[in-house]
Amino acid sequence: MKDQSLTKQIGEKLKKLRHENELSLDQLSSKCSVSKPMLAQIERGASNPTVNTLWKIANGLGVSFTTFIDDEQPLIKKVNRDEIEPLFEESGKMKVVPLFPMEPGKSFESFSITLDLDCNYHSNPHPEGVEEYLFVEEGEMQLVVNDLSYTIKKGESLRFTANYPHSYLNHSPSRCKALMIIHYPSRHR
């Protein structure tokens, strides 16, 4: 799928997964809390989903986030994050670059994330057993998990259980760059 746009790739994978799960657009809409028209637009490649929308769909289908954006993986893969098409949350203040999607037999995926100034990204809870690992490379962020707040600065890392509402905030004077690893329990592989 390397020669097609990310929007089209996401649409094709969504349609394939929906058919494999024998779900109508109405049924999938109910499972993931994304409207039927939006799902249809994504499947046709007419709409590029936001990070939040893609998470809702992934959680509704019980698959990893990168299920929609991964290609078959070679034995060795070198990535340049500047060459990967990023995804953005609704306000455009959080950029997510998928570095290594989940592969067969592996239970994690990794991302580079950038939080611009005044970023307030709120994530819905992930399924039970999902963990996130954050490694701040530049700047600092505030992470709020189930109403508990943590500040993570350059050189610091944090692991948390992600089946609670959580938010990534940047109220510092500069942008924040971090690496994120998401670990899934065996049922999400």
PDB file of C-alpha atoms in Angstrom:
ATOM      1  CA  MET A   1       0.000   0.000   0.000  1.00  0.00           C
ATOM      2  CA  LYS A   2       2.996   2.284  -0.221  1.00  0.00           C
ATOM      3  CA  ASP A   3       1.844   4.014  -3.432  1.00  0.00           C
ATOM      4  CA  GLN A   4      -1.493   5.258  -2.146  1.00  0.00           C
ATOM      5  CA  SER A   5      -2.434   8.049   0.195  1.00  0.00           C
ATOM      6  CA  LEU A   6      -2.851   7.407   3.890  1.00  0.00           C
ATOM      7  CA  THR A   7      -6.506   8.513   3.684  1.00  0.00           C
ATOM      8  CA  LYS A   8      -7.262   5.884   1.042  1.00  0.00           C
ATOM      9  CA  GLN A   9      -5.293   3.213   2.917  1.00  0.00           C
ATOM     10  CA  ILE A  10      -7.243   3.870   6.123  1.00  0.00           C
ATOM     11  CA  GLY A  11     -10.527   3.698   4.204  1.00  0.00           C
ATOM     12  CA  GLU A  12      -9.686   0.395   2.550  1.00  0.00           C
ATOM     13  CA  LYS A  13      -8.560  -1.201   5.823  1.00  0.00           C
ATOM     14  CA  LEU A  14     -11.682   0.051   7.619  1.00  0.00           C
ATOM     15  CA  LYS A  15     -13.957  -1.404   4.946  1.00  0.00           C
ATOM     16  CA  LYS A  16     -12.056  -4.713   5.004  1.00  0.00           C
ATOM     17  CA  LEU A  17     -12.242  -4.965   8.807  1.00  0.00           C
ATOM     18  CA  ARG A  18     -15.931  -4.053   8.831  1.00  0.00           C
ATOM     19  CA  HIS A  19     -16.684  -6.796   6.283  1.00  0.00           C
ATOM     20  CA  GLU A  20     -14.509  -9.351   8.111  1.00  0.00           C
ATOM     21  CA  ASN A  21     -16.492  -8.616  11.275  1.00  0.00           C
ATOM     22  CA  GLU A  22     -19.765  -8.811   9.324  1.00  0.00           C
ATOM     23  CA  LEU A  23     -20.823  -5.348  10.508  1.00  0.00           C
ATOM     24  CA  SER A  24     -23.050  -2.875   8.726  1.00  0.00           C
ATOM     25  CA  LEU A  25     -22.138   0.800   8.876  1.00  0.00           C
ATOM     26  CA  ASP A  26     -24.966   1.242  11.419  1.00  0.00           C
ATOM     27  CA  GLN A  27     -23.614  -1.537  13.625  1.00  0.00           C
ATOM     28  CA  LEU A  28     -20.058  -0.204  13.482  1.00  0.00           C
ATOM     29  CA  SER A  29     -21.324   3.307  14.224  1.00  0.00           C
ATOM     30  CA  SER A  30     -22.974   1.994  17.395  1.00  0.00           C
ATOM     31  CA  LYS A  31     -19.831   0.105  18.465  1.00  0.00           C
ATOM     32  CA  CYS A  32     -17.435   3.014  18.030  1.00  0.00           C
ATOM     33  CA  SER A  33     -19.573   6.151  18.506  1.00  0.00           C
ATOM     34  CA  VAL A  34     -18.627   7.538  15.087  1.00  0.00           C
ATOM     35  CA  SER A  35     -21.484   8.570  12.811  1.00  0.00           C
ATOM     36  CA  LYS A  36     -22.507   6.354   9.901  1.00  0.00           C
ATOM     37  CA  PRO A  37     -21.922   9.175   7.334  1.00  0.00           C
ATOM     38  CA  MET A  38     -18.406   9.772   8.717  1.00  0.00           C
ATOM     39  CA  LEU A  39     -17.592   6.047   8.541  1.00  0.00           C
ATOM     40  CA  ALA A  40     -18.845   5.930   4.941  1.00  0.00           C
ATOM     41  CA  GLN A  41     -16.713   8.963   4.014  1.00  0.00           C
ATOM     42  CA  ILE A  42     -13.634   7.381   5.605  1.00  0.00           C
ATOM     43  CA  GLU A  43     -14.235   4.087   3.766  1.00  0.00           C
ATOM     44  CA  ARG A  44     -14.506   5.938   0.429  1.00  0.00           C
ATOM     45  CA  GLY A  45     -11.275   7.831   1.140  1.00  0.00           C
ATOM     46  CA  ALA A  46     -13.250  11.090   1.052  1.00  0.00           C
ATOM     47  CA  SER A  47     -12.410  12.073   4.641  1.00  0.00           C
ATOM     48  CA  ASN A  48      -9.154  11.918   6.555  1.00  0.00           C
ATOM     49  CA  PRO A  49     -10.060  10.825  10.110  1.00  0.00           C
ATOM     50  CA  THR A  50      -8.651  12.654  13.112  1.00  0.00           C
ATOM     51  CA  VAL A  51      -6.565  10.832  15.700  1.00  0.00           C
ATOM     52  CA  ASN A  52      -9.542  10.725  18.077  1.00  0.00           C
ATOM     53  CA  THR A  53     -11.889   9.327  15.419  1.00  0.00           C
ATOM     54  CA  LEU A  54      -9.390   6.635  14.430  1.00  0.00           C
ATOM     55  CA  TRP A  55      -8.949   5.657  18.109  1.00  0.00           C
ATOM     56  CA  LYS A  56     -12.732   5.336  18.516  1.00  0.00           C
ATOM     57  CA  ILE A  57     -12.934   3.081  15.459  1.00  0.00           C
ATOM     58  CA  ALA A  58      -9.946   0.961  16.563  1.00  0.00           C
ATOM     59  CA  ASN A  59     -11.399   0.528  20.054  1.00  0.00           C
ATOM     60  CA  GLY A  60     -14.830  -0.305  18.632  1.00  0.00           C
ATOM     61  CA  LEU A  61     -13.332  -3.006  16.410  1.00  0.00           C
ATOM     62  CA  GLY A  62     -10.924  -4.232  19.122  1.00  0.00           C
ATOM     63  CA  VAL A  63      -7.819  -3.619  16.982  1.00  0.00           C
ATOM     64  CA  SER A  64      -4.680  -1.535  17.397  1.00  0.00           C
ATOM     65  CA  PHE A  65      -4.505   2.049  16.167  1.00  0.00           C
ATOM     66  CA  THR A  66      -1.888   1.207  13.541  1.00  0.00           C
ATOM     67  CA  THR A  67      -3.988  -1.601  12.072  1.00  0.00           C
ATOM     68  CA  PHE A  68      -5.254   1.044   9.662  1.00  0.00           C
ATOM     69  CA  ILE A  69      -1.846   2.363   8.615  1.00  0.00           C
ATOM     70  CA  ASP A  70       0.603  -0.513   8.609  1.00  0.00           C
ATOM     71  CA  ASP A  71       2.153  -2.311   5.665  1.00  0.00           C
ATOM     72  CA  GLU A  72       3.777  -5.729   5.649  1.00  0.00           C
ATOM     73  CA  GLN A  73       6.960  -5.403   7.677  1.00  0.00           C
ATOM     74  CA  PRO A  74      10.405  -6.436   6.396  1.00  0.00           C
ATOM     75  CA  LEU A  75      12.982  -8.098   8.662  1.00  0.00           C
ATOM     76  CA  ILE A  76      14.745  -4.750   9.178  1.00  0.00           C
ATOM     77  CA  LYS A  77      13.006  -1.434   8.815  1.00  0.00           C
ATOM     78  CA  LYS A  78      14.580   1.987   9.093  1.00  0.00           C
ATOM     79  CA  VAL A  79      12.169   4.903   9.401  1.00  0.00           C
ATOM     80  CA  ASN A  80      12.579   8.629   8.959  1.00  0.00           C
ATOM     81  CA  ARG A  81       9.744  10.350  10.803  1.00  0.00           C
ATOM     82  CA  ASP A  82       9.993  13.329   8.436  1.00  0.00           C
ATOM     83  CA  GLU A  83       8.957  11.037   5.564  1.00  0.00           C
ATOM     84  CA  ILE A  84       5.882   9.563   7.325  1.00  0.00           C
ATOM     85  CA  GLU A  85       2.500  11.195   6.775  1.00  0.00           C
ATOM     86  CA  PRO A  86       1.337  12.405  10.205  1.00  0.00           C
ATOM     87  CA  LEU A  87      -2.125  12.342  11.724  1.00  0.00           C
ATOM     88  CA  PHE A  88      -3.543  15.308  13.656  1.00  0.00           C
ATOM     89  CA  GLU A  89      -6.148  15.706  16.372  1.00  0.00           C
ATOM     90  CA  GLU A  90      -9.119  18.010  15.750  1.00  0.00           C
ATOM     91  CA  SER A  91      -7.450  21.332  16.694  1.00  0.00           C
ATOM     92  CA  GLY A  92      -4.247  20.433  14.835  1.00  0.00           C
ATOM     93  CA  LYS A  93      -2.179  20.959  18.004  1.00  0.00           C
ATOM     94  CA  MET A  94      -1.222  17.291  18.445  1.00  0.00           C
ATOM     95  CA  LYS A  95       0.674  15.540  15.659  1.00  0.00           C
ATOM     96  CA  VAL A  96       1.042  11.756  15.709  1.00  0.00           C
ATOM     97  CA  VAL A  97       3.606  10.010  13.502  1.00  0.00           C
ATOM     98  CA  PRO A  98       3.282   6.203  13.470  1.00  0.00           C
ATOM     99  CA  LEU A  99       6.858   4.864  13.635  1.00  0.00           C
ATOM    100  CA  PHE A 100       6.417   1.115  14.023  1.00  0.00           C
ATOM    101  CA  PRO A 101       2.914  -0.350  13.679  1.00  0.00           C
ATOM    102  CA  MET A 102       1.908  -3.499  15.454  1.00  0.00           C
ATOM    103  CA  GLU A 103       3.187  -6.620  13.728  1.00  0.00           C
ATOM    104  CA  PRO A 104       2.049 -10.233  13.975  1.00  0.00           C
ATOM    105  CA  GLY A 105       3.312 -11.759  17.211  1.00  0.00           C
ATOM    106  CA  LYS A 106       4.076  -8.363  18.759  1.00  0.00           C
ATOM    107  CA  SER A 107       1.906  -6.598  21.309  1.00  0.00           C
ATOM    108  CA  PHE A 108       3.013  -2.993  20.879  1.00  0.00           C
ATOM    109  CA  GLU A 109       3.149  -0.080  18.458  1.00  0.00           C
ATOM    110  CA  SER A 110       5.196   3.121  18.647  1.00  0.00           C
ATOM    111  CA  PHE A 111       4.660   6.745  17.710  1.00  0.00           C
ATOM    112  CA  SER A 112       6.350  10.105  17.737  1.00  0.00           C
ATOM    113  CA  ILE A 113       4.025  12.774  19.102  1.00  0.00           C
ATOM    114  CA  THR A 114       4.330  16.551  19.091  1.00  0.00           C
ATOM    115  CA  LEU A 115       2.206  18.743  21.336  1.00  0.00           C
ATOM    116  CA  ASP A 116       2.097  22.355  20.168  1.00  0.00           C
ATOM    117  CA  LEU A 117       1.621  25.218  22.613  1.00  0.00           C
ATOM    118  CA  ASP A 118      -1.765  25.136  24.354  1.00  0.00           C
ATOM    119  CA  CYS A 119      -2.449  21.566  23.249  1.00  0.00           C
ATOM    120  CA  ASN A 120      -5.289  19.956  25.201  1.00  0.00           C
ATOM    121  CA  TYR A 121      -5.866  16.515  23.709  1.00  0.00           C
ATOM    122  CA  HIS A 122      -8.369  14.335  25.569  1.00  0.00           C
ATOM    123  CA  SER A 123      -8.305  10.602  24.841  1.00  0.00           C
ATOM    124  CA  ASN A 124     -11.111   8.185  25.491  1.00  0.00           C
ATOM    125  CA  PRO A 125     -10.236   5.163  27.629  1.00  0.00           C
ATOM    126  CA  HIS A 126      -8.606   2.298  25.751  1.00  0.00           C
ATOM    127  CA  PRO A 127      -9.699  -1.315  26.311  1.00  0.00           C
ATOM    128  CA  GLU A 128      -8.789  -3.052  29.569  1.00  0.00           C
ATOM    129  CA  GLY A 129      -5.106  -3.970  29.830  1.00  0.00           C
ATOM    130  CA  VAL A 130      -3.745  -1.403  27.352  1.00  0.00           C
ATOM    131  CA  GLU A 131      -0.699   0.496  28.668  1.00  0.00           C
ATOM    132  CA  GLU A 132       1.023   3.597  27.328  1.00  0.00           C
ATOM    133  CA  TYR A 133       4.695   4.459  27.780  1.00  0.00           C
ATOM    134  CA  LEU A 134       5.788   8.065  27.222  1.00  0.00           C
ATOM    135  CA  PHE A 135       9.381   9.273  26.742  1.00  0.00           C
ATOM    136  CA  VAL A 136       9.726  13.072  26.572  1.00  0.00           C
ATOM    137  CA  GLU A 137      12.510  14.138  24.186  1.00  0.00           C
ATOM    138  CA  GLU A 138      11.928  17.895  24.138  1.00  0.00           C
ATOM    139  CA  GLY A 139       9.963  20.317  26.325  1.00  0.00           C
ATOM    140  CA  GLU A 140       7.459  19.048  28.871  1.00  0.00           C
ATOM    141  CA  MET A 141       3.883  17.867  29.025  1.00  0.00           C
ATOM    142  CA  GLN A 142       1.226  17.384  31.607  1.00  0.00           C
ATOM    143  CA  LEU A 143      -0.562  14.055  31.571  1.00  0.00           C
ATOM    144  CA  VAL A 144      -3.880  13.725  33.369  1.00  0.00           C
ATOM    145  CA  VAL A 145      -5.025  10.146  33.982  1.00  0.00           C
ATOM    146  CA  ASN A 146      -8.334   9.591  35.727  1.00  0.00           C
ATOM    147  CA  ASP A 147      -8.100  13.081  37.317  1.00  0.00           C
ATOM    148  CA  LEU A 148      -4.491  12.579  38.552  1.00  0.00           C
ATOM    149  CA  SER A 149      -1.965  14.990  37.017  1.00  0.00           C
ATOM    150  CA  TYR A 150       1.692  14.292  36.197  1.00  0.00           C
ATOM    151  CA  THR A 151       4.312  16.601  34.685  1.00  0.00           C
ATOM    152  CA  ILE A 152       6.850  14.851  32.447  1.00  0.00           C
ATOM    153  CA  LYS A 153       9.955  16.799  31.405  1.00  0.00           C
ATOM    154  CA  LYS A 154      12.723  16.219  28.852  1.00  0.00           C
ATOM    155  CA  GLY A 155      14.566  13.027  29.754  1.00  0.00           C
ATOM    156  CA  GLU A 156      11.713  11.672  31.876  1.00  0.00           C
ATOM    157  CA  SER A 157       9.381   8.766  31.122  1.00  0.00           C
ATOM    158  CA  LEU A 158       6.046   7.575  32.424  1.00  0.00           C
ATOM    159  CA  ARG A 159       3.977   4.401  32.091  1.00  0.00           C
ATOM    160  CA  PHE A 160       0.247   4.290  32.772  1.00  0.00           C
ATOM    161  CA  THR A 161      -2.757   2.034  32.376  1.00  0.00           C
ATOM    162  CA  ALA A 162      -4.742   3.624  29.547  1.00  0.00           C
ATOM    163  CA  ASN A 163      -8.200   2.229  30.244  1.00  0.00           C
ATOM    164  CA  TYR A 164      -9.086   5.502  31.986  1.00  0.00           C
ATOM    165  CA  PRO A 165      -9.830   8.874  30.410  1.00  0.00           C
ATOM    166  CA  HIS A 166      -6.515  10.621  29.859  1.00  0.00           C
ATOM    167  CA  SER A 167      -5.333  13.951  28.508  1.00  0.00           C
ATOM    168  CA  TYR A 168      -2.096  15.260  27.043  1.00  0.00           C
ATOM    169  CA  LEU A 169      -1.588  18.947  27.830  1.00  0.00           C
ATOM    170  CA  ASN A 170       1.118  21.417  26.911  1.00  0.00           C
ATOM    171  CA  HIS A 171       0.935  24.667  28.835  1.00  0.00           C
ATOM    172  CA  SER A 172       4.703  25.213  28.766  1.00  0.00           C
ATOM    173  CA  PRO A 173       6.327  28.002  26.706  1.00  0.00           C
ATOM    174  CA  SER A 174       7.549  25.604  23.970  1.00  0.00           C
ATOM    175  CA  ARG A 175       6.309  22.569  22.082  1.00  0.00           C
ATOM    176  CA  CYS A 176       6.775  19.085  23.476  1.00  0.00           C
ATOM    177  CA  LYS A 177       8.078  16.100  21.536  1.00  0.00           C
ATOM    178  CA  ALA A 178       7.768  12.596  22.900  1.00  0.00           C
ATOM    179  CA  LEU A 179       7.918   8.964  21.915  1.00  0.00           C
ATOM    180  CA  MET A 180       4.955   6.786  22.795  1.00  0.00           C
ATOM    181  CA  ILE A 181       4.735   3.024  22.969  1.00  0.00           C
ATOM    182  CA  ILE A 182       1.317   1.439  23.349  1.00  0.00           C
ATOM    183  CA  HIS A 183       1.264  -2.110  24.703  1.00  0.00           C
ATOM    184  CA  TYR A 184      -1.841  -4.227  24.074  1.00  0.00           C
ATOM    185  CA  PRO A 185      -2.977  -7.358  25.873  1.00  0.00           C
ATOM    186  CA  SER A 186      -2.975 -10.499  23.725  1.00  0.00           C
ATOM    187  CA  ARG A 187      -6.609 -10.118  22.561  1.00  0.00           C
ATOM    188  CA  HIS A 188      -5.710  -6.982  20.537  1.00  0.00           C
ATOM    189  CA  ARG A 189      -2.935  -8.522  18.457  1.00  0.00           C
TER     190      ARG A 189
END
